[in-house]
């Protein structure tokens, strides 16, 4: 997968993760992009570590599940960190 494909995957995975998680999640599209890309990296790492499956193909279901799952994990951690400051 190319660089722009990975950015698009991260943006969409971050947006889907924000839709899945209830409550007010701060940040605009740039934060969503960054959290999605970091989430895709985390999801790919955990998928490779636990299930021997990585993020390889943009149109693969396992790629999307790993990216969205990793984005949810990163979004929960981000919410826990920024929630304490408010």
C-alpha positions as MATLAB code, in Angstrom:
seq = 'XXXXXXXXXXXXXXXXXXXXXXXXXXXXXXXXXXXXXXXXXXXXXXXXXXXXXXXXXXXXXXXXXXXXXXXXXXXXXXXXXXXXXX';
ca = [
       0.000    0.000    0.000;
       1.328    3.423   -0.893;
       1.786    6.450    1.311;
      -1.402    8.210    0.209;
      -3.386    4.998    0.503;
      -2.166    4.630    4.069;
      -3.152    8.254    4.839;
      -6.605    7.682    3.359;
      -6.950    4.469    5.354;
      -5.942    6.325    8.520;
      -8.382    9.176    7.918;
     -11.289    6.841    7.254;
     -10.404    4.482   10.106;
     -10.114    7.437   12.509;
     -13.467    8.818   11.376;
     -15.153    5.425   11.761;
     -13.586    4.993   15.210;
     -14.961    8.414   16.241;
     -18.412    7.342   15.042;
     -18.234    4.062   16.960;
     -17.144    5.575   20.271;
     -19.884    7.428   22.133;
     -19.483   10.880   23.615;
     -17.770   14.038   22.513;
     -14.399   13.390   20.967;
     -12.336   16.513   20.468;
     -10.162   17.340   17.544;
     -10.817   18.168   13.940;
      -9.947   16.357   10.761;
      -6.190   16.732   11.326;
      -6.380   15.066   14.741;
      -8.630   12.399   13.236;
      -6.039   11.791   10.508;
      -3.172   11.556   12.983;
      -5.085    9.304   15.369;
      -6.205    7.116   12.467;
      -2.690    6.747   11.070;
      -1.266    5.971   14.516;
      -4.191    3.598   15.078;
      -3.509    1.828   11.794;
       0.125    1.391   12.808;
      -0.895    0.085   16.242;
      -3.531   -2.195   14.722;
      -1.071   -3.559   12.172;
       1.510   -4.185   14.877;
      -0.969   -5.940   17.173;
      -2.454   -7.919   14.266;
       0.984   -9.124   13.247;
       1.911   -9.941   16.806;
      -1.289  -11.730   17.836;
      -2.805  -13.087   14.616;
       0.098  -13.094   12.129;
      -1.927  -10.753    9.895;
      -0.718   -7.320    8.834;
      -1.897   -4.274    6.944;
      -1.002   -5.058    3.352;
      -3.841   -4.392    0.914;
      -6.164   -1.375    0.995;
      -9.230   -3.390   -0.004;
      -8.675   -6.247    2.449;
     -11.208   -6.694    5.257;
      -8.470   -7.612    7.741;
      -6.692   -4.327    6.966;
      -9.800   -2.315    7.766;
     -10.620   -4.270   10.927;
      -7.068   -3.853   12.233;
      -6.938   -0.153   11.346;
     -10.311    0.639   12.927;
      -9.528   -1.460   16.016;
      -6.179    0.248   16.441;
      -7.820    3.650   15.951;
     -10.360    2.876   18.657;
      -7.548    1.930   21.037;
      -5.614    5.113   20.235;
      -8.773    7.245   20.513;
      -9.578    5.822   23.950;
      -6.029    6.562   25.125;
      -6.194   10.060   23.591;
      -9.523   10.708   25.329;
      -8.134    9.539   28.656;
      -5.120   11.844   28.331;
      -6.966   14.945   27.120;
      -9.961   14.374   29.402;
      -7.826   14.982   32.465;
      -6.764   18.425   31.257;
     -10.312   19.776   30.887;
];
